[in-house]
Structure formats: structure tokens, C-alpha cells
Amino acid sequence: MAGFRSLARQVRDPRCDLALRRYSLRKCLERFAPYGHRATWDHLCSRAGFGPEDRSPDPARLVAALEELEEARSVWLAYEVAFAERRRKEKHDGLRRPGSVDDWHRLTWGGFGVAWCDDPRVHPDGPLAEVLRRLISALEREPGAVCPVCDGDRLVWKYDLDHEPSTGPVCSDCGILVPRPVLTPDARADARRGRLLMSA
């Protein structure tokens, strides 16, 4: 099975058939898809300027989509390296029990569904790398009461999500499943009650 970098080379290779280049970009999402496969594909297509069903997109647009995905992947891989180093140090210092961020991270290892969007047509508008930087920053500070990606204050608890965890607070503005560790207990409780969170 081809890895992400091998697939990325095929996307860039002008000697490859256009259908293979598009297929290789789609296969990259099996290795790294922050919003989930379908939502990440929809995001990349809209940002690069070709339709999700376009069978013969401009090769330059395919490469632009790949470049956005690669930048986001490098942001996430750097976070995973720092995360692993922190856990090693904590274990060395005797802290064996992982915290809530660690539990969340275990479900997103490799970057799949980091900012899960259950509706593939509703996802953040900005560059993937910026979305991940905002999410990582939120994971590294005290919990708040708004979406860490868009600062939206309309969080609603959703059930039967096509993801693990299958329930949680979803931002009505940008569509991501907000990681529980970045929200205060009051913010999570308000989302469960169906009340819209109001920013301070």
C-alpha cells in the first residue's frame, strides 16, 4: 500500500495520467484527512477551485490542493512529535495516567478526523494548516467556551456522529466536532442542554 509521500509524488508527476493524479490525491486522504475523508475532499476542492466530481481538473489545481494538505500534515506531524515527547517525559517523571487531551489524541492519531465535520459540506473556510494551528493552540491552553477554530459561540451537542466519539459538541458555524478537552465543563453542559453559548 502506497504511503502519503508516494501518493503525493504521483499527484505532482506530469507523466501520470490525469485520472491517476486525481485518484492519488483522493488516496492521500486515507492517510491524512483532518475533517474526515469526504469533508476534507470537499474543502480541498472548493479551496483549489474544482468540483468534487470533476474527473479532469486542471493539474495545477490538483497540486494546489495537495500543497494545502501537505502543509496541514506537517503541522499535525510536528504536534504528534511534541505530544509523544511530552508523554515520554511525563512517564519518566512518574505520571502514568493520561489526561483528557491524551484520551482525545488517542482517537485522532495520524490526523484522521482531528477536526471532524460530520456534514461533508460544512467545514471551516480557512486553510487546513491554520485550522490545525488554532486547534493545537486550544489543546495547549486552558479550556474555553467557544469553538477554537472559528471562535463561534453556537455549540450544539450532536448524537449519532459518524466518528468516535459519536456524540459531542459541534460548532454550528464551522461544523467541526469540538474536542471536549478544549471546552470548560459549563460550555459542554450548555451544549448538552441545547443552549447556544454566548461569548463573553
Coordinates of C-alpha atoms in Angstrom, one line a residue:
M1 CA 0.0 0.0 0.0
A2 CA 1.4 3.4 -1.0
G3 CA 2.2 5.9 1.6
F4 CA 1.3 9.6 1.7
R5 CA 4.6 10.8 0.2
S6 CA 4.5 8.2 -2.6
L7 CA 0.9 9.3 -3.5
A8 CA 1.9 12.9 -3.4
R9 CA 4.7 12.3 -5.9
Q10 CA 2.1 10.7 -8.3
V11 CA -0.2 13.8 -7.9
R12 CA 2.7 16.0 -9.0
D13 CA 4.1 13.8 -11.8
P14 CA 3.1 15.2 -15.2
R15 CA 3.8 11.9 -16.8
C16 CA 1.0 10.3 -14.9
D17 CA -2.5 10.1 -16.4
L18 CA -4.8 12.9 -15.0
A19 CA -7.2 10.3 -13.6
L20 CA -4.4 8.7 -11.7
R21 CA -3.2 12.0 -10.3
R22 CA -6.7 12.8 -9.1
Y23 CA -7.1 9.3 -7.7
S24 CA -3.8 9.6 -5.9
L25 CA -4.9 12.9 -4.2
R26 CA -8.1 11.1 -3.0
K27 CA -5.9 8.3 -1.7
C28 CA -3.8 10.8 0.3
L29 CA -7.0 11.4 2.3
E30 CA -6.9 7.8 3.5
R31 CA -3.6 8.7 5.2
F32 CA -4.5 12.2 6.4
A33 CA -7.9 13.8 6.5
P34 CA -8.5 16.3 9.3
Y35 CA -12.2 16.8 8.7
G36 CA -12.8 13.2 7.6
H37 CA -12.4 11.9 4.1
R38 CA -15.5 13.5 2.4
A39 CA -15.4 16.8 4.2
T40 CA -11.6 17.2 3.6
W41 CA -12.1 16.4 -0.1
D42 CA -14.9 18.9 -0.4
H43 CA -12.7 21.5 1.4
L44 CA -9.7 20.9 -0.8
C45 CA -11.8 21.1 -4.0
S46 CA -13.5 24.3 -3.0
R47 CA -10.3 26.0 -2.0
A48 CA -8.4 24.8 -5.1
G49 CA -11.3 25.7 -7.4
F50 CA -12.5 22.4 -8.9
G51 CA -15.6 20.4 -8.3
P52 CA -15.6 17.3 -6.1
E53 CA -17.0 15.3 -9.0
D54 CA -14.7 16.9 -11.6
R55 CA -13.0 13.9 -13.3
S56 CA -10.5 16.0 -15.2
P57 CA -9.5 19.0 -13.1
D58 CA -6.6 21.3 -14.0
P59 CA -3.4 19.6 -12.8
A60 CA -2.2 22.9 -11.3
R61 CA -5.4 22.9 -9.1
L62 CA -4.7 19.3 -8.0
V63 CA -1.2 20.3 -6.9
A64 CA -2.6 23.4 -5.1
A65 CA -4.9 21.1 -3.2
L66 CA -2.1 18.7 -2.4
E67 CA 0.1 21.6 -1.2
E68 CA -2.5 22.7 1.3
L69 CA -2.9 19.2 2.5
E70 CA 0.8 18.7 2.9
E71 CA 1.2 21.9 4.9
A72 CA -1.5 20.8 7.2
R73 CA 0.0 17.4 7.6
S74 CA 3.4 18.9 8.5
V75 CA 1.7 21.0 11.2
W76 CA 0.0 17.9 12.6
L77 CA 3.1 15.7 12.5
A78 CA 5.1 18.3 14.4
Y79 CA 2.3 18.3 17.0
E80 CA 2.4 14.5 17.3
V81 CA 6.2 14.5 17.7
A82 CA 5.9 17.1 20.5
F83 CA 3.0 15.2 22.1
A84 CA 5.0 11.9 22.1
E85 CA 8.0 13.7 23.6
R86 CA 5.8 15.2 26.4
R87 CA 4.2 11.8 27.2
R88 CA 7.7 10.2 27.4
K89 CA 8.8 12.9 29.8
E90 CA 5.6 12.5 31.9
K91 CA 6.1 8.8 32.1
H92 CA 9.7 9.2 33.1
D93 CA 8.5 11.6 35.8
G94 CA 6.0 9.0 37.1
L95 CA 2.8 10.4 35.5
R96 CA 1.4 7.2 34.0
R97 CA -2.3 8.1 33.8
P98 CA -3.1 10.1 30.6
G99 CA -5.3 13.2 30.8
S100 CA -8.4 14.2 28.8
V101 CA -6.3 15.6 25.9
D102 CA -4.4 12.4 25.8
D103 CA -7.6 10.4 25.6
W104 CA -8.8 12.6 22.7
H105 CA -5.5 12.4 21.0
R106 CA -5.5 8.6 21.0
L107 CA -8.7 8.7 18.9
T108 CA -7.1 11.0 16.3
W109 CA -3.6 9.6 16.0
G110 CA -2.4 10.1 12.4
G111 CA -4.6 13.1 11.9
F112 CA -7.8 11.5 10.7
G113 CA -10.8 13.3 11.9
V114 CA -8.9 15.8 14.1
A115 CA -11.5 18.4 13.4
W116 CA -14.2 16.0 12.3
C117 CA -17.0 17.5 10.2
D118 CA -20.0 15.2 10.1
D119 CA -21.6 17.1 7.3
P120 CA -19.1 16.9 4.4
R121 CA -20.4 20.2 3.0
V122 CA -20.0 22.2 6.3
H123 CA -16.4 22.8 7.3
P124 CA -14.1 25.7 8.1
D125 CA -13.3 28.0 5.2
G126 CA -9.7 28.9 6.1
P127 CA -6.5 26.9 5.2
L128 CA -6.2 23.5 6.8
A129 CA -2.9 24.3 8.4
E130 CA -4.3 27.4 10.1
V131 CA -7.3 25.4 11.4
L132 CA -4.9 22.8 12.9
R133 CA -2.7 25.5 14.4
R134 CA -5.8 27.0 16.1
L135 CA -6.9 23.6 17.3
I136 CA -3.4 22.7 18.7
S137 CA -3.2 26.1 20.4
A138 CA -6.5 25.4 22.1
L139 CA -5.3 22.0 23.3
E140 CA -2.3 23.6 24.9
R141 CA -4.1 26.3 26.9
E142 CA -6.9 26.4 29.5
P143 CA -10.3 25.3 28.2
G144 CA -12.7 28.0 26.9
A145 CA -16.3 28.5 25.9
V146 CA -16.1 28.9 22.1
C147 CA -15.0 26.9 19.1
P148 CA -11.2 27.0 19.0
V149 CA -11.2 27.2 15.2
C150 CA -13.7 30.0 14.3
D151 CA -14.4 31.5 17.8
G152 CA -18.1 30.6 17.1
D153 CA -20.3 30.5 20.2
R154 CA -23.1 28.3 18.8
L155 CA -22.2 24.9 20.1
V156 CA -24.8 22.2 20.0
W157 CA -24.5 18.6 21.3
K158 CA -25.0 16.1 18.4
Y159 CA -25.6 12.4 18.6
D160 CA -25.0 9.5 16.2
L161 CA -22.0 11.2 14.6
D162 CA -20.1 9.0 12.0
H163 CA -17.0 9.3 14.2
E164 CA -15.5 8.3 17.5
P165 CA -16.7 9.8 19.8
S166 CA -20.1 9.5 18.3
T167 CA -21.5 12.3 20.4
G168 CA -20.2 15.7 21.3
P169 CA -20.3 19.5 20.8
V170 CA -20.5 20.6 17.2
C171 CA -19.9 24.1 16.1
S172 CA -22.9 25.4 14.2
D173 CA -20.7 28.0 12.5
C174 CA -17.8 25.9 11.0
G175 CA -19.1 22.4 11.5
I176 CA -16.3 20.8 13.5
L177 CA -16.8 18.4 16.3
V178 CA -15.1 20.4 19.0
P179 CA -12.7 18.3 21.1
R180 CA -14.1 18.1 24.6
P181 CA -10.8 19.0 26.4
V182 CA -10.8 22.5 24.8
L183 CA -14.2 23.4 26.4
T184 CA -15.0 24.2 30.0
P185 CA -17.4 21.9 31.8
D186 CA -20.0 24.7 31.7
A187 CA -19.6 25.1 27.9
R188 CA -20.1 21.3 27.5
A189 CA -23.1 21.3 29.8
D190 CA -24.7 24.3 27.9
A191 CA -24.2 22.4 24.6
R192 CA -25.8 19.3 26.0
R193 CA -28.8 21.3 27.1
G194 CA -29.1 22.7 23.6
R195 CA -28.5 26.2 24.7
L196 CA -26.4 28.4 22.4
L197 CA -23.3 29.5 24.0
M198 CA -22.9 33.3 24.1
S199 CA -19.4 34.7 24.0
A200 CA -18.3 37.0 26.8

